[in-house]
Amino acid sequence: MDRVALRGLKARGHHGVFPKEREEGQTFIVDLVLGLDTRPAAADDDLAKTVHYGIVAEEVVAVVEGEPVNLIETLAERIAQTCLKHEGVQEVEVCLHKPDAPITVPFDDVTVTITRSRV
């Protein structure tokens, strides 16, 4: 399986269990790796035979900016399901970053990584 990766998609969302997170929102960063067969697109040089990563990026940002959820695990699942709606995408790895998580000690990042497939 071939891979198409999108790294560092940024969007502001209002996800979290604390009222301040819901009210003020924060930046979330998404890394995606889409698994698909790119040979048909390459053979014909045809965008219609692969995944349009620009559209995927817009859809993922819309999910992050959309309906709030408590857990980043839930948000990651919604992002994965959005990616799998694209016909050629057989598998997706989502790494969701929450760099401004409300943690009381110094840290660099909080991430949840999931892999989902059609099977």
PDB file of C-alpha atoms in Angstrom, residues 2-51:
ATOM      1  CA  ASP A   2       1.240   3.450  -0.878  1.00  0.00           C
ATOM      2  CA  ARG A   3       1.125   6.387   1.522  1.00  0.00           C
ATOM      3  CA  VAL A   4       0.078  10.011   1.148  1.00  0.00           C
ATOM      4  CA  ALA A   5       0.914  12.078   4.226  1.00  0.00           C
ATOM      5  CA  LEU A   6      -0.356  15.443   5.396  1.00  0.00           C
ATOM      6  CA  ARG A   7       1.566  16.852   8.332  1.00  0.00           C
ATOM      7  CA  GLY A   8       0.856  19.804  10.570  1.00  0.00           C
ATOM      8  CA  LEU A   9      -2.739  20.644   9.676  1.00  0.00           C
ATOM      9  CA  LYS A  10      -3.757  23.327  12.165  1.00  0.00           C
ATOM     10  CA  ALA A  11      -7.229  24.299  13.305  1.00  0.00           C
ATOM     11  CA  ARG A  12      -8.849  25.886  16.315  1.00  0.00           C
ATOM     12  CA  GLY A  13     -11.356  23.754  18.169  1.00  0.00           C
ATOM     13  CA  HIS A  14     -13.351  23.849  21.391  1.00  0.00           C
ATOM     14  CA  HIS A  15     -12.721  20.278  22.538  1.00  0.00           C
ATOM     15  CA  GLY A  16     -12.042  19.171  26.079  1.00  0.00           C
ATOM     16  CA  VAL A  17     -13.661  18.313  29.374  1.00  0.00           C
ATOM     17  CA  PHE A  18     -13.019  21.650  31.086  1.00  0.00           C
ATOM     18  CA  PRO A  19     -15.265  24.712  30.635  1.00  0.00           C
ATOM     19  CA  LYS A  20     -12.292  26.944  29.748  1.00  0.00           C
ATOM     20  CA  GLU A  21     -11.365  24.623  26.851  1.00  0.00           C
ATOM     21  CA  ARG A  22     -14.926  24.752  25.545  1.00  0.00           C
ATOM     22  CA  GLU A  23     -15.231  28.518  25.914  1.00  0.00           C
ATOM     23  CA  GLU A  24     -11.830  29.723  24.712  1.00  0.00           C
ATOM     24  CA  GLY A  25     -10.819  26.900  22.367  1.00  0.00           C
ATOM     25  CA  GLN A  26      -7.277  25.977  21.439  1.00  0.00           C
ATOM     26  CA  THR A  27      -5.122  24.945  18.515  1.00  0.00           C
ATOM     27  CA  PHE A  28      -5.081  21.304  17.453  1.00  0.00           C
ATOM     28  CA  ILE A  29      -2.564  19.881  14.982  1.00  0.00           C
ATOM     29  CA  VAL A  30      -3.288  16.839  12.825  1.00  0.00           C
ATOM     30  CA  ASP A  31      -0.859  14.532  11.027  1.00  0.00           C
ATOM     31  CA  LEU A  32      -2.393  12.060   8.576  1.00  0.00           C
ATOM     32  CA  VAL A  33      -1.026   9.113   6.659  1.00  0.00           C
ATOM     33  CA  LEU A  34      -3.476   7.820   4.059  1.00  0.00           C
ATOM     34  CA  GLY A  35      -2.974   4.318   2.692  1.00  0.00           C
ATOM     35  CA  LEU A  36      -4.046   3.758  -0.906  1.00  0.00           C
ATOM     36  CA  ASP A  37      -2.918   2.351  -4.234  1.00  0.00           C
ATOM     37  CA  THR A  38      -1.484   5.242  -6.258  1.00  0.00           C
ATOM     38  CA  ARG A  39      -0.550   3.145  -9.304  1.00  0.00           C
ATOM     39  CA  PRO A  40      -3.733   3.853 -11.313  1.00  0.00           C
ATOM     40  CA  ALA A  41      -3.324   7.610 -10.803  1.00  0.00           C
ATOM     41  CA  ALA A  42       0.369   7.487 -11.683  1.00  0.00           C
ATOM     42  CA  ALA A  43      -0.205   5.390 -14.799  1.00  0.00           C
ATOM     43  CA  ASP A  44      -2.760   7.850 -16.195  1.00  0.00           C
ATOM     44  CA  ASP A  45      -1.508  11.010 -14.466  1.00  0.00           C
ATOM     45  CA  ASP A  46      -5.093  11.458 -13.256  1.00  0.00           C
ATOM     46  CA  LEU A  47      -6.110  13.162 -10.019  1.00  0.00           C
ATOM     47  CA  ALA A  48      -9.493  11.437 -10.120  1.00  0.00           C
ATOM     48  CA  LYS A  49      -7.734   8.089  -9.536  1.00  0.00           C
ATOM     49  CA  THR A  50      -6.101   9.084  -6.257  1.00  0.00           C
ATOM     50  CA  VAL A  51      -7.083  10.999  -3.134  1.00  0.00           C
TER      51      VAL A  51
END
